[in-house]
């Protein structure tokens, strides 16, 4: 059986999307779905292609108790051909969502493009589902990004579980 595939997307693939990739992968492992779901990340631009994750992203992960080795991450650009392989594409903000929908064209893949915070119960009550880019800020901005992603992770895991046909 092919694994369910999730790709998280932000601008350069050095801040928001790798953080979400790591948090989601960890949560899926804890939920017993790690072997059935592959999670990766990409950017909508080539600005950071080949670069490691922003050190402030890794520092935020460590500040919040995650001990993974995140040094192997290298930024890459989302390729529209991936829509044939990826089941769920998670956008960090509205600009990414728009770019991804345009890349999907008329494909049924458009149904698989969602905003990360659409899975956050508190996010659903707000007007803006965007996760602001922390790159321009300081540690507090990266911590806010961590909190916004973390708030959506359980909802994403449950969505994936439902797509796999597993009972909660």
C-alpha positions as a Python dict, from the first residue, in 0.01 Angstrom:
ca = {
    (1, 'X'): (0, 0, 0),
    (2, 'X'): (135, 342, -96),
    (3, 'X'): (193, 582, 192),
    (4, 'X'): (-26, 887, 237),
    (5, 'X'): (183, 1191, 148),
    (6, 'X'): (175, 1537, 303),
    (7, 'X'): (381, 1835, 183),
    (8, 'X'): (396, 2154, 386),
    (9, 'X'): (468, 2473, 189),
    (10, 'X'): (591, 2822, 276),
    (11, 'X'): (796, 3081, 87),
    (12, 'X'): (1157, 2967, 109),
    (13, 'X'): (1127, 2636, 296),
    (14, 'X'): (1355, 2745, 579),
    (15, 'X'): (1115, 2860, 857),
    (16, 'X'): (748, 2770, 867),
    (17, 'X'): (730, 2465, 643),
    (18, 'X'): (1023, 2271, 791),
    (19, 'X'): (895, 2346, 1142),
    (20, 'X'): (550, 2216, 1045),
    (21, 'X'): (707, 1914, 872),
    (22, 'X'): (899, 1818, 1186),
    (23, 'X'): (608, 1876, 1424),
    (24, 'X'): (365, 1686, 1204),
    (25, 'X'): (604, 1395, 1149),
    (26, 'X'): (657, 1369, 1525),
    (27, 'X'): (282, 1378, 1597),
    (28, 'X'): (209, 1115, 1332),
    (29, 'X'): (474, 888, 1485),
    (30, 'X'): (316, 934, 1828),
    (31, 'X'): (-26, 854, 1678),
    (32, 'X'): (108, 528, 1533),
    (33, 'X'): (79, 654, 1174),
    (34, 'X'): (445, 725, 1107),
    (35, 'X'): (499, 424, 883),
    (36, 'X'): (188, 500, 676),
    (37, 'X'): (240, 872, 621),
    (38, 'X'): (531, 1055, 460),
    (39, 'X'): (575, 1422, 543),
    (40, 'X'): (803, 1664, 364),
    (41, 'X'): (816, 2035, 289),
    (42, 'X'): (896, 2281, 12),
    (43, 'X'): (884, 2648, -78),
    (44, 'X'): (700, 2845, -343),
    (45, 'X'): (1021, 3025, -445),
    (46, 'X'): (1381, 2924, -518),
    (47, 'X'): (1520, 3205, -301),
    (48, 'X'): (1655, 2965, -40),
    (49, 'X'): (1694, 2651, -253),
    (50, 'X'): (1963, 2426, -107),
    (51, 'X'): (1993, 2621, 218),
    (52, 'X'): (1949, 2464, 561),
    (53, 'X'): (1664, 2558, 790),
    (54, 'X'): (1694, 2897, 951),
    (55, 'X'): (1889, 2852, 1278),
    (56, 'X'): (1609, 3039, 1460),
    (57, 'X'): (1364, 2770, 1344),
    (58, 'X'): (1583, 2499, 1493),
    (59, 'X'): (1634, 2704, 1810),
    (60, 'X'): (1255, 2738, 1850),
    (61, 'X'): (1216, 2361, 1816),
    (62, 'X'): (1478, 2309, 2086),
    (63, 'X'): (1327, 2576, 2314),
    (64, 'X'): (1000, 2385, 2300),
    (65, 'X'): (1159, 2054, 2399),
    (66, 'X'): (1215, 1887, 2061),
    (67, 'X'): (1551, 1717, 2037),
    (68, 'X'): (1566, 1607, 1674),
    (69, 'X'): (1863, 1659, 1448),
    (70, 'X'): (1731, 1909, 1196),
    (71, 'X'): (2066, 1977, 1030),
    (72, 'X'): (1992, 1764, 722),
    (73, 'X'): (1712, 1986, 594),
    (74, 'X'): (1775, 2155, 259),
    (75, 'X'): (1524, 2397, 110),
    (76, 'X'): (1358, 2298, -215),
    (77, 'X'): (1088, 2433, -444),
    (78, 'X'): (743, 2277, -480),
    (79, 'X'): (707, 2113, -821),
    (80, 'X'): (358, 2101, -972),
    (81, 'X'): (420, 1742, -1084),
    (82, 'X'): (407, 1644, -716),
    (83, 'X'): (31, 1691, -720),
    (84, 'X'): (13, 1345, -878),
    (85, 'X'): (181, 1196, -570),
    (86, 'X'): (86, 1417, -275),
    (87, 'X'): (-246, 1366, -96),
    (88, 'X'): (-246, 1679, 121),
    (89, 'X'): (-63, 2007, 57),
    (90, 'X'): (-58, 2245, 352),
    (91, 'X'): (0, 2616, 287),
    (92, 'X'): (138, 2847, 556),
    (93, 'X'): (-32, 3162, 430),
    (94, 'X'): (-277, 3291, 170),
    (95, 'X'): (-6, 3374, -84),
    (96, 'X'): (120, 3015, -78),
    (97, 'X'): (-236, 2887, -104),
    (98, 'X'): (-295, 3102, -413),
    (99, 'X'): (30, 2992, -579),
    (100, 'X'): (-46, 2625, -511),
    (101, 'X'): (-400, 2652, -649),
    (102, 'X'): (-264, 2815, -963),
    (103, 'X'): (-1, 2540, -1001),
    (104, 'X'): (-271, 2275, -960),
    (105, 'X'): (-462, 2417, -1257),
    (106, 'X'): (-780, 2225, -1322),
    (107, 'X'): (-660, 1918, -1140),
    (108, 'X'): (-860, 1751, -870),
    (109, 'X'): (-551, 1818, -657),
    (110, 'X'): (-701, 2156, -569),
    (111, 'X'): (-920, 1974, -316),
    (112, 'X'): (-605, 1856, -139),
    (113, 'X'): (-467, 2206, -81),
    (114, 'X'): (-548, 2344, 262),
    (115, 'X'): (-424, 2612, 498),
    (116, 'X'): (-235, 2475, 800),
    (117, 'X'): (-443, 2677, 1044),
    (118, 'X'): (-766, 2548, 891),
    (119, 'X'): (-705, 2250, 1123),
    (120, 'X'): (-668, 2469, 1433),
    (121, 'X'): (-1002, 2501, 1618),
    (122, 'X'): (-909, 2854, 1729),
    (123, 'X'): (-793, 2943, 1377),
    (124, 'X'): (-1132, 2852, 1239),
    (125, 'X'): (-1289, 3122, 1455),
    (126, 'X'): (-1060, 3397, 1323),
    (127, 'X'): (-1066, 3584, 998),
    (128, 'X'): (-707, 3511, 904),
    (129, 'X'): (-567, 3161, 877),
    (130, 'X'): (-221, 3284, 776),
    (131, 'X'): (90, 3202, 972),
    (132, 'X'): (302, 3516, 945),
    (133, 'X'): (659, 3477, 824),
    (134, 'X'): (885, 3489, 1132),
    (135, 'X'): (1198, 3550, 922),
    (136, 'X'): (1173, 3927, 968),
    (137, 'X'): (1132, 3901, 1344),
    (138, 'X'): (1303, 3772, 1653),
    (139, 'X'): (1274, 3464, 1874),
    (140, 'X'): (925, 3563, 1986),
    (141, 'X'): (807, 3553, 1624),
    (142, 'X'): (947, 3202, 1581),
    (143, 'X'): (778, 3098, 1908),
    (144, 'X'): (447, 3238, 1778),
    (145, 'X'): (493, 3039, 1457),
    (146, 'X'): (562, 2729, 1665),
    (147, 'X'): (245, 2784, 1869),
    (148, 'X'): (26, 2841, 1561),
    (149, 'X'): (155, 2528, 1390),
    (150, 'X'): (131, 2323, 1710),
    (151, 'X'): (-231, 2427, 1754),
    (152, 'X'): (-316, 2279, 1413),
    (153, 'X'): (-116, 1955, 1434),
    (154, 'X'): (-376, 1744, 1618),
    (155, 'X'): (-641, 1844, 1366),
    (156, 'X'): (-413, 1752, 1077),
    (157, 'X'): (-337, 1414, 1235),
    (158, 'X'): (-708, 1344, 1276),
    (159, 'X'): (-775, 1451, 917),
    (160, 'X'): (-505, 1215, 791),
    (161, 'X'): (-636, 936, 1014),
    (162, 'X'): (-979, 984, 859),
    (163, 'X'): (-833, 982, 508),
    (164, 'X'): (-663, 654, 590),
    (165, 'X'): (-993, 513, 718),
    (166, 'X'): (-861, 459, 1072),
    (167, 'X'): (-1093, 497, 1368),
    (168, 'X'): (-977, 771, 1607),
}
